[in-house]
PDB file of C-alpha atoms in Angstrom:
ATOM      1  CA  LEU A  61       2.439  11.106  35.836  1.00 89.00           C
ATOM      2  CA  LEU A  62       1.723  14.331  33.953  1.00 87.00           C
ATOM      3  CA  LEU A  63      -0.218  12.502  31.251  1.00 87.00           C
ATOM      4  CA  LEU A  64      -2.294  10.568  33.905  1.00 88.00           C
ATOM      5  CA  GLU A  65      -3.028  13.808  35.718  1.00 88.00           C
ATOM      6  CA  VAL A  66      -4.083  15.613  32.508  1.00 86.00           C
ATOM      7  CA  GLY A  67      -6.146  12.578  31.601  1.00 85.00           C
ATOM      8  CA  GLY A  68      -7.988  12.874  34.954  1.00 85.00           C
ATOM      9  CA  LEU A  69      -6.830   9.462  36.302  1.00 88.00           C
ATOM     10  CA  ILE A  70      -4.735  10.752  39.196  1.00 91.00           C
ATOM     11  CA  ASN A  71      -4.369  13.911  41.289  1.00 91.00           C
ATOM     12  CA  LYS A  72      -1.929  15.191  43.873  1.00 91.00           C
ATOM     13  CA  ILE A  73      -3.116  15.642  47.469  1.00 89.00           C
ATOM     14  CA  GLU A  74      -0.657  16.918  50.061  1.00 89.00           C
ATOM     15  CA  GLY A  75       2.288  15.828  48.046  1.00 89.00           C
ATOM     16  CA  LYS A  76       1.012  12.334  47.260  1.00 93.00           C
ATOM     17  CA  TRP A  77      -0.390  11.081  44.018  1.00 94.00           C
ATOM     18  CA  LYS A  78      -3.738   9.327  44.307  1.00 91.00           C
ATOM     19  CA  CYS A  79      -5.924   7.472  41.792  1.00 91.00           C
ATOM     20  CA  THR A  80      -9.224   9.085  41.075  1.00 89.00           C
ATOM     21  CA  ILE A  81     -10.905   6.039  39.625  1.00 91.00           C
ATOM     22  CA  PRO A  82     -12.756   3.168  41.410  1.00 93.00           C
ATOM     23  CA  ILE A  83     -10.514   0.240  42.363  1.00 94.00           C
ATOM     24  CA  LEU A  84     -12.364  -2.916  43.588  1.00 96.00           C
ATOM     25  CA  ASP A  85     -10.372  -5.577  45.413  1.00 96.00           C
ATOM     26  CA  LYS A  86     -10.926  -9.334  45.203  1.00 96.00           C
ATOM     27  CA  GLU A  87     -13.794  -9.462  47.658  1.00 96.00           C
ATOM     28  CA  GLN A  88     -15.531  -6.371  46.157  1.00 96.00           C
ATOM     29  CA  THR A  89     -15.151  -7.702  42.641  1.00 96.00           C
ATOM     30  CA  THR A  90     -16.665 -11.043  43.615  1.00 96.00           C
ATOM     31  CA  SER A  91     -19.448  -9.264  45.436  1.00 96.00           C
ATOM     32  CA  LEU A  92     -20.179  -6.944  42.421  1.00 96.00           C
ATOM     33  CA  ARG A  93     -20.332  -9.885  40.043  1.00 96.00           C
ATOM     34  CA  ASN A  94     -22.632 -11.852  42.322  1.00 96.00           C
ATOM     35  CA  ILE A  95     -25.012  -8.909  42.513  1.00 95.00           C
ATOM     36  CA  SER A  96     -24.823  -8.324  38.758  1.00 96.00           C
ATOM     37  CA  LYS A  97     -25.581 -11.948  38.123  1.00 96.00           C
ATOM     38  CA  GLU A  98     -28.729 -11.772  40.301  1.00 96.00           C
ATOM     39  CA  ILE A  99     -29.843  -8.435  38.617  1.00 95.00           C
ATOM     40  CA  ALA A 100     -29.358 -10.068  35.186  1.00 96.00           C
ATOM     41  CA  LYS A 101     -31.286 -13.178  36.310  1.00 96.00           C
ATOM     42  CA  SER A 102     -34.227 -10.976  37.369  1.00 95.00           C
ATOM     43  CA  MET A 103     -34.123  -8.975  34.155  1.00 95.00           C
ATOM     44  CA  TYR A 104     -33.930 -12.028  32.010  1.00 97.00           C
ATOM     45  CA  SER A 105     -36.955 -13.646  33.636  1.00 96.00           C
ATOM     46  CA  LYS A 106     -38.969 -10.530  32.799  1.00 96.00           C
ATOM     47  CA  THR A 107     -37.641  -9.970  29.278  1.00 97.00           C
ATOM     48  CA  LYS A 108     -36.896 -13.448  27.854  1.00 97.00           C
ATOM     49  CA  ASN A 109     -40.075 -13.454  25.716  1.00 98.00           C
ATOM     50  CA  ASP A 110     -39.119 -10.114  24.233  1.00 98.00           C
ATOM     51  CA  PHE A 111     -35.603 -11.337  23.438  1.00 98.00           C
ATOM     52  CA  VAL A 112     -37.103 -14.388  21.725  1.00 98.00           C
ATOM     53  CA  SER A 113     -39.419 -12.107  19.726  1.00 98.00           C
ATOM     54  CA  LEU A 114     -36.461  -9.895  18.763  1.00 98.00           C
ATOM     55  CA  VAL A 115     -34.447 -12.937  17.504  1.00 98.00           C
ATOM     56  CA  HIS A 116     -37.459 -14.123  15.481  1.00 98.00           C
ATOM     57  CA  THR A 117     -37.827 -10.668  13.956  1.00 97.00           C
ATOM     58  CA  ILE A 118     -34.102 -10.561  12.973  1.00 98.00           C
ATOM     59  CA  LYS A 119     -34.572 -14.039  11.395  1.00 97.00           C
ATOM     60  CA  ASP A 120     -37.566 -12.643   9.410  1.00 96.00           C
ATOM     61  CA  MET A 121     -35.302  -9.776   8.252  1.00 95.00           C
ATOM     62  CA  GLY A 122     -33.057 -12.426   6.671  1.00 95.00           C
ATOM     63  CA  PHE A 123     -30.238 -12.123   9.199  1.00 96.00           C
ATOM     64  CA  GLU A 124     -30.628 -15.117  11.542  1.00 96.00           C
ATOM     65  CA  ASN A 125     -26.881 -15.609  11.852  1.00 97.00           C
ATOM     66  CA  ASN A 126     -26.434 -11.938  12.856  1.00 98.00           C
ATOM     67  CA  ALA A 127     -28.774 -12.275  15.843  1.00 98.00           C
ATOM     68  CA  LEU A 128     -26.083 -12.311  18.531  1.00 98.00           C
ATOM     69  CA  SER A 129     -24.255  -9.316  17.072  1.00 98.00           C
ATOM     70  CA  LEU A 130     -27.447  -7.257  16.745  1.00 98.00           C
ATOM     71  CA  VAL A 131     -28.686  -8.206  20.242  1.00 98.00           C
ATOM     72  CA  PHE A 132     -25.393  -7.389  21.874  1.00 98.00           C
ATOM     73  CA  SER A 133     -23.834  -4.417  19.904  1.00 97.00           C
ATOM     74  CA  TYR A 134     -27.091  -2.785  18.692  1.00 97.00           C
ATOM     75  CA  LEU A 135     -29.217  -3.286  21.747  1.00 97.00           C
ATOM     76  CA  LEU A 136     -27.182  -4.037  24.926  1.00 97.00           C
ATOM     77  CA  ASP A 137     -23.957  -2.201  24.035  1.00 95.00           C
ATOM     78  CA  GLY A 138     -25.499   0.396  21.826  1.00 94.00           C
ATOM     79  CA  ARG A 139     -29.050   1.683  22.290  1.00 93.00           C
ATOM     80  CA  MET A 140     -28.958   0.975  26.016  1.00 93.00           C
ATOM     81  CA  TRP A 141     -26.273   3.629  26.562  1.00 90.00           C
ATOM     82  CA  THR A 142     -28.411   6.356  25.055  1.00 88.00           C
ATOM     83  CA  LYS A 143     -30.986   5.560  27.722  1.00 87.00           C
ATOM     84  CA  LEU A 144     -28.529   5.112  30.593  1.00 86.00           C
ATOM     85  CA  VAL A 145     -25.586   7.479  30.242  1.00 74.00           C
ATOM     86  CA  LEU A 146     -23.340   8.628  27.378  1.00 65.00           C
ATOM     87  CA  PHE A 147     -19.579   8.964  27.766  1.00 58.00           C
ATOM     88  CA  ASP A 148     -19.764  12.781  27.644  1.00 59.00           C
ATOM     89  CA  ASP A 149     -22.287  12.676  30.517  1.00 66.00           C
ATOM     90  CA  ILE A 150     -19.662  11.251  32.835  1.00 68.00           C
ATOM     91  CA  ASN A 151     -16.356  13.089  32.404  1.00 71.00           C
ATOM     92  CA  ASN A 152     -14.529  14.907  29.625  1.00 74.00           C
ATOM     93  CA  HIS A 153     -10.741  14.783  29.792  1.00 75.00           C
ATOM     94  CA  ALA A 154      -7.923  15.610  27.430  1.00 71.00           C
ATOM     95  CA  GLY A 155      -8.309  13.199  24.514  1.00 74.00           C
ATOM     96  CA  TRP A 156     -11.129  11.082  25.917  1.00 78.00           C
ATOM     97  CA  SER A 157     -14.441  11.012  27.654  1.00 76.00           C
ATOM     98  CA  GLY A 158     -16.050   8.451  29.848  1.00 82.00           C
ATOM     99  CA  CYS A 159     -14.637   6.602  32.862  1.00 86.00           C
ATOM    100  CA  TYR A 160     -12.015   4.066  33.904  1.00 89.00           C
ATOM    101  CA  TRP A 161     -12.259   1.514  36.699  1.00 93.00           C
ATOM    102  CA  VAL A 162     -10.295  -1.385  37.954  1.00 95.00           C
ATOM    103  CA  LEU A 163     -11.556  -4.826  39.020  1.00 95.00           C
ATOM    104  CA  TYR A 164      -9.553  -7.486  40.766  1.00 94.00           C
ATOM    105  CA  GLU A 165      -9.407  -9.900  37.831  1.00 92.00           C
ATOM    106  CA  PRO A 166     -10.879 -10.269  34.336  1.00 92.00           C
ATOM    107  CA  ARG A 167     -14.223 -11.924  33.788  1.00 93.00           C
ATOM    108  CA  LYS A 168     -13.633 -15.612  33.026  1.00 91.00           C
ATOM    109  CA  ASP A 169     -16.755 -16.131  30.938  1.00 90.00           C
ATOM    110  CA  LEU A 170     -17.374 -14.688  27.480  1.00 91.00           C
ATOM    111  CA  LYS A 171     -17.081 -10.901  27.228  1.00 92.00           C
ATOM    112  CA  PHE A 172     -18.097  -9.439  23.936  1.00 94.00           C
ATOM    113  CA  GLY A 173     -17.016  -5.969  22.760  1.00 95.00           C
ATOM    114  CA  THR A 174     -18.151  -3.449  20.204  1.00 96.00           C
ATOM    115  CA  ASN A 175     -16.120  -1.380  17.784  1.00 95.00           C
ATOM    116  CA  GLY A 176     -17.605   1.432  15.729  1.00 95.00           C
ATOM    117  CA  PHE A 177     -16.074   2.746  12.509  1.00 96.00           C
ATOM    118  CA  GLY A 178     -16.751   5.861  10.354  1.00 95.00           C
ATOM    119  CA  ASP A 179     -19.328   7.923  12.208  1.00 94.00           C
ATOM    120  CA  MET A 180     -20.108   4.954  14.509  1.00 93.00           C
ATOM    121  CA  ASN A 181     -22.252   3.580  11.733  1.00 96.00           C
ATOM    122  CA  LEU A 182     -20.276   0.488  10.726  1.00 97.00           C
ATOM    123  CA  ILE A 183     -20.253  -1.824  13.745  1.00 97.00           C
ATOM    124  CA  LEU A 184     -18.211  -4.895  14.639  1.00 97.00           C
ATOM    125  CA  THR A 185     -19.000  -7.181  17.530  1.00 97.00           C
ATOM    126  CA  TYR A 186     -15.900  -9.071  18.631  1.00 95.00           C
ATOM    127  CA  LEU A 187     -14.172 -11.388  21.163  1.00 93.00           C
ATOM    128  CA  ASN A 188     -10.829 -10.586  19.561  1.00 88.00           C
ATOM    129  CA  SER A 189     -10.759  -7.114  17.952  1.00 84.00           C
ATOM    130  CA  GLU A 190      -7.825  -8.209  15.704  1.00 87.00           C
ATOM    131  CA  VAL A 191     -10.103 -10.526  13.710  1.00 89.00           C
ATOM    132  CA  SER A 192     -11.345  -7.776  11.308  1.00 93.00           C
ATOM    133  CA  PRO A 193      -9.685  -5.739   8.538  1.00 95.00           C
ATOM    134  CA  SER A 194      -7.653  -2.724   9.605  1.00 96.00           C
ATOM    135  CA  SER A 195      -9.402   0.284  11.223  1.00 96.00           C
ATOM    136  CA  LYS A 196      -8.615   2.340   8.159  1.00 97.00           C
ATOM    137  CA  THR A 197     -10.165  -0.226   5.844  1.00 97.00           C
ATOM    138  CA  MET A 198     -13.280  -0.253   8.022  1.00 97.00           C
ATOM    139  CA  ASP A 199     -13.434   3.491   8.270  1.00 97.00           C
ATOM    140  CA  ASP A 200     -13.104   3.862   4.524  1.00 97.00           C
ATOM    141  CA  SER A 201     -15.781   1.182   4.018  1.00 98.00           C
ATOM    142  CA  ALA A 202     -18.125   3.077   6.363  1.00 97.00           C
ATOM    143  CA  ASP A 203     -17.641   6.224   4.270  1.00 97.00           C
ATOM    144  CA  GLU A 204     -18.355   4.396   1.012  1.00 97.00           C
ATOM    145  CA  ILE A 205     -21.486   2.811   2.353  1.00 97.00           C
ATOM    146  CA  SER A 206     -22.695   6.180   3.660  1.00 96.00           C
ATOM    147  CA  LYS A 207     -22.225   7.724   0.269  1.00 96.00           C
ATOM    148  CA  TYR A 208     -23.215   4.964  -2.165  1.00 96.00           C
ATOM    149  CA  GLY A 209     -25.028   2.216  -0.179  1.00 96.00           C
ATOM    150  CA  LYS A 210     -22.266  -0.152  -1.281  1.00 97.00           C
ATOM    151  CA  ILE A 211     -18.484  -0.341  -1.863  1.00 97.00           C
ATOM    152  CA  ASN A 212     -17.329   1.237  -5.096  1.00 97.00           C
ATOM    153  CA  ASN A 213     -13.570   1.353  -4.556  1.00 97.00           C
ATOM    154  CA  PRO A 214     -12.032  -1.782  -6.180  1.00 97.00           C
ATOM    155  CA  GLN A 215      -9.180  -1.877  -3.660  1.00 97.00           C
ATOM    156  CA  LEU A 216     -11.558  -1.849  -0.732  1.00 97.00           C
ATOM    157  CA  ILE A 217     -13.666  -4.589  -2.364  1.00 98.00           C
ATOM    158  CA  SER A 218     -10.535  -6.853  -2.654  1.00 97.00           C
ATOM    159  CA  LYS A 219      -9.766  -6.250   1.043  1.00 97.00           C
ATOM    160  CA  LEU A 220     -13.337  -7.035   2.211  1.00 98.00           C
ATOM    161  CA  ILE A 221     -14.127 -10.089   0.099  1.00 97.00           C
ATOM    162  CA  PRO A 222     -11.949 -12.481   2.132  1.00 97.00           C
ATOM    163  CA  TYR A 223     -13.992 -11.605   5.180  1.00 97.00           C
ATOM    164  CA  GLY A 224     -17.365 -12.152   3.511  1.00 97.00           C
ATOM    165  CA  LEU A 225     -18.262  -8.501   3.820  1.00 98.00           C
ATOM    166  CA  THR A 226     -18.906  -7.832   0.140  1.00 97.00           C
ATOM    167  CA  ASN A 227     -19.276  -9.604  -3.141  1.00 97.00           C
ATOM    168  CA  LYS A 228     -17.187  -8.871  -6.199  1.00 96.00           C
ATOM    169  CA  ASN A 229     -19.592  -6.118  -7.205  1.00 97.00           C
ATOM    170  CA  GLY A 230     -19.197  -4.277  -3.846  1.00 97.00           C
ATOM    171  CA  ASN A 231     -22.730  -5.224  -2.551  1.00 97.00           C
ATOM    172  CA  ILE A 232     -22.518  -5.509   1.167  1.00 97.00           C
ATOM    173  CA  LEU A 233     -23.380  -8.826   2.775  1.00 97.00           C
ATOM    174  CA  PHE A 234     -24.402  -7.785   6.273  1.00 97.00           C
ATOM    175  CA  PRO A 235     -27.480  -6.049   7.797  1.00 97.00           C
ATOM    176  CA  VAL A 236     -28.260  -2.344   7.215  1.00 96.00           C
ATOM    177  CA  ILE A 237     -30.423  -0.959  10.019  1.00 95.00           C
ATOM    178  CA  LYS A 238     -32.523   1.977   8.721  1.00 92.00           C
ATOM    179  CA  LYS A 239     -34.250   4.723  10.716  1.00 86.00           C
ATOM    180  CA  GLN A 240     -37.798   3.508  10.659  1.00 87.00           C
ATOM    181  CA  GLN A 241     -40.599   2.330  12.881  1.00 87.00           C
ATOM    182  CA  ASP A 242     -40.907  -1.452  12.468  1.00 93.00           C
ATOM    183  CA  SER A 243     -41.227  -4.449  14.721  1.00 95.00           C
ATOM    184  CA  PHE A 244     -37.438  -4.590  15.224  1.00 96.00           C
ATOM    185  CA  HIS A 245     -37.258  -1.121  16.611  1.00 95.00           C
ATOM    186  CA  GLN A 246     -40.436  -1.510  18.587  1.00 96.00           C
ATOM    187  CA  ILE A 247     -39.032  -4.582  20.429  1.00 97.00           C
ATOM    188  CA  ILE A 248     -35.696  -2.829  20.906  1.00 96.00           C
ATOM    189  CA  ASP A 249     -37.426   0.131  22.545  1.00 95.00           C
ATOM    190  CA  LYS A 250     -39.467  -2.116  24.822  1.00 97.00           C
ATOM    191  CA  LEU A 251     -36.305  -3.967  25.958  1.00 97.00           C
ATOM    192  CA  VAL A 252     -34.306  -0.757  26.483  1.00 96.00           C
ATOM    193  CA  ASN A 253     -37.042   0.622  28.751  1.00 94.00           C
ATOM    194  CA  SER A 254     -37.401  -2.601  30.744  1.00 95.00           C
ATOM    195  CA  ILE A 255     -33.641  -3.147  31.304  1.00 95.00           C
ATOM    196  CA  SER A 256     -32.843   0.482  32.138  1.00 93.00           C
ATOM    197  CA  SER A 257     -35.682   0.747  34.623  1.00 90.00           C
ATOM    198  CA  GLU A 258     -34.512  -2.206  36.606  1.00 89.00           C
ATOM    199  CA  LEU A 259     -30.837  -1.217  36.359  1.00 89.00           C
ATOM    200  CA  LYS A 260     -31.472   2.282  37.699  1.00 85.00           C
ATOM    201  CA  ASP A 261     -33.387   0.857  40.609  1.00 83.00           C
ATOM    202  CA  ASN A 262     -30.193  -0.938  41.741  1.00 80.00           C
ATOM    203  CA  CYS A 263     -27.608   1.686  40.804  1.00 79.00           C
ATOM    204  CA  GLY A 264     -27.734   3.954  43.823  1.00 74.00           C
ATOM    205  CA  ASN A 265     -26.945   1.062  46.191  1.00 83.00           C
ATOM    206  CA  ILE A 266     -23.851   0.112  44.081  1.00 89.00           C
ATOM    207  CA  ALA A 267     -22.390   3.609  44.335  1.00 88.00           C
ATOM    208  CA  THR A 268     -22.759   3.540  48.115  1.00 88.00           C
ATOM    209  CA  GLN A 269     -21.643   0.006  48.652  1.00 92.00           C
ATOM    210  CA  TYR A 270     -18.417   0.298  46.660  1.00 92.00           C
ATOM    211  CA  GLU A 271     -17.621   3.949  47.561  1.00 89.00           C
ATOM    212  CA  ILE A 272     -17.972   5.155  43.964  1.00 89.00           C
ATOM    213  CA  ASN A 273     -18.416   8.868  44.101  1.00 84.00           C
ATOM    214  CA  ASP A 274     -20.339   9.309  40.856  1.00 83.00           C
ATOM    215  CA  GLU A 275     -23.606   7.414  40.276  1.00 84.00           C
ATOM    216  CA  ASN A 276     -23.151   7.471  36.498  1.00 86.00           C
ATOM    217  CA  THR A 277     -19.814   5.789  36.850  1.00 89.00           C
ATOM    218  CA  ALA A 278     -21.402   3.259  39.208  1.00 90.00           C
ATOM    219  CA  MET A 279     -24.110   2.595  36.505  1.00 89.00           C
ATOM    220  CA  VAL A 280     -21.439   2.037  33.820  1.00 91.00           C
ATOM    221  CA  ILE A 281     -19.566  -0.442  36.053  1.00 93.00           C
ATOM    222  CA  LEU A 282     -22.683  -2.264  37.016  1.00 94.00           C
ATOM    223  CA  TYR A 283     -24.201  -2.449  33.585  1.00 94.00           C
ATOM    224  CA  HIS A 284     -21.013  -3.855  31.947  1.00 94.00           C
ATOM    225  CA  GLU A 285     -21.268  -6.906  34.238  1.00 96.00           C
ATOM    226  CA  VAL A 286     -25.043  -7.203  33.887  1.00 96.00           C
ATOM    227  CA  MET A 287     -25.059  -7.151  30.068  1.00 96.00           C
ATOM    228  CA  TRP A 288     -22.519  -9.956  29.900  1.00 97.00           C
ATOM    229  CA  TYR A 289     -24.609 -12.063  32.344  1.00 97.00           C
ATOM    230  CA  LEU A 290     -27.665 -11.364  30.161  1.00 97.00           C
ATOM    231  CA  MET A 291     -25.699 -12.697  27.225  1.00 98.00           C
ATOM    232  CA  ASP A 292     -24.735 -15.796  29.267  1.00 97.00           C
ATOM    233  CA  ASN A 293     -28.469 -16.439  29.889  1.00 98.00           C
ATOM    234  CA  LEU A 294     -29.409 -15.984  26.244  1.00 98.00           C
ATOM    235  CA  ILE A 295     -26.667 -18.302  25.037  1.00 98.00           C
ATOM    236  CA  GLN A 296     -27.317 -20.964  27.733  1.00 97.00           C
ATOM    237  CA  ASP A 297     -31.040 -21.061  26.770  1.00 97.00           C
ATOM    238  CA  LYS A 298     -30.034 -21.235  23.066  1.00 97.00           C
ATOM    239  CA  VAL A 299     -32.033 -18.039  22.313  1.00 98.00           C
ATOM    240  CA  LEU A 300     -28.650 -16.902  20.742  1.00 98.00           C
ATOM    241  CA  ASN A 301     -25.900 -18.941  19.129  1.00 97.00           C
ATOM    242  CA  ILE A 302     -22.293 -18.097  19.178  1.00 97.00           C
ATOM    243  CA  PRO A 303     -21.149 -17.035  15.632  1.00 97.00           C
ATOM    244  CA  ALA A 304     -18.773 -19.335  13.764  1.00 96.00           C
ATOM    245  CA  VAL A 305     -16.028 -16.740  13.565  1.00 96.00           C
ATOM    246  CA  PHE A 306     -15.854 -16.636  17.398  1.00 95.00           C
ATOM    247  CA  LYS A 307     -15.320 -20.387  17.512  1.00 94.00           C
ATOM    248  CA  ASP A 308     -12.510 -20.550  14.891  1.00 94.00           C
ATOM    249  CA  GLU A 309     -11.273 -17.178  13.615  1.00 92.00           C
ATOM    250  CA  GLU A 310      -8.997 -18.540  10.937  1.00 89.00           C
ATOM    251  CA  ASN A 311     -11.210 -21.100   9.329  1.00 94.00           C
ATOM    252  CA  ASN A 312     -14.331 -18.950   9.562  1.00 96.00           C
ATOM    253  CA  LYS A 313     -12.890 -15.596   8.556  1.00 95.00           C
ATOM    254  CA  LYS A 314     -15.236 -15.487   5.550  1.00 96.00           C
ATOM    255  CA  ARG A 315     -18.105 -15.363   8.004  1.00 97.00           C
ATOM    256  CA  LEU A 316     -17.117 -12.056   9.677  1.00 98.00           C
ATOM    257  CA  ASN A 317     -20.210 -10.607   8.051  1.00 98.00           C
ATOM    258  CA  GLU A 318     -22.215 -12.356  10.779  1.00 98.00           C
ATOM    259  CA  VAL A 319     -20.826  -9.975  13.405  1.00 98.00           C
ATOM    260  CA  VAL A 320     -20.917  -6.740  11.343  1.00 98.00           C
ATOM    261  CA  PHE A 321     -23.780  -4.396  10.592  1.00 98.00           C
ATOM    262  CA  PHE A 322     -24.337  -0.848   9.366  1.00 98.00           C
ATOM    263  CA  ILE A 323     -26.619   1.681  11.024  1.00 96.00           C
ATOM    264  CA  GLU A 324     -28.146   4.604   9.240  1.00 93.00           C
ATOM    265  CA  GLY A 325     -27.286   7.653  11.387  1.00 90.00           C
ATOM    266  CA  GLY A 326     -24.839   5.797  13.701  1.00 90.00           C
ATOM    267  CA  LEU A 327     -25.062   3.632  16.779  1.00 87.00           C
ATOM    268  CA  MET A 328     -25.715   6.413  19.171  1.00 79.00           C
ATOM    269  CA  GLN A 329     -28.470   8.096  17.114  1.00 70.00           C
TER     270      GLN A 329
END
């Protein structure tokens, strides 16, 4: 109880402990997801052409198989947060920042996640976060790439080769996103502005409807559902294809490089 209180998840009122985080019951969860699905549908109808252009641009960069990872983790679960709200903008507690919330049941469809290593510059998109090398290996790799643009440490190279992340010379086999103005970043910026504008138009209603005290928290809850429905639309229309490693982790382990990328300056630059 003490740890939960210090962490900001509960507080004591008139001798009773009470959760401070939003908890949505079955009916509310279903309602939120229905609303999120409609918002995503509206967004998608307005932005599909830009998503298609982005995927073509990624293909022209030589990373066609990395399209899903870059669209999700770089755009939807990365750059979008810098436009919407950062963790520190919501709440700072002992040992963590951001927000928790509880929904009635997990989402049944695909729900991708993003892990950042080093200074949030080596990025992994995942369905199962256990599919990659250890966090230490990934953190060490991020540091090597930051310093040298490749992996010099022979022990690291031997750990990364089975995942298709480097060759025997330590050259990395996944995208490096540099700070520059090019067609990739121009389309990203256009999509960020379009998606954030529509999301913010709907956010105030969500806070009121589900009795969420803080509008930033409401935005985080809503956007998590919306971004996964956007991904559903992109996959259903075959704008994006599911990476091989998501279909069969063991047999396609060597293709982990298709869901990894490095960002100069870090994901939240």
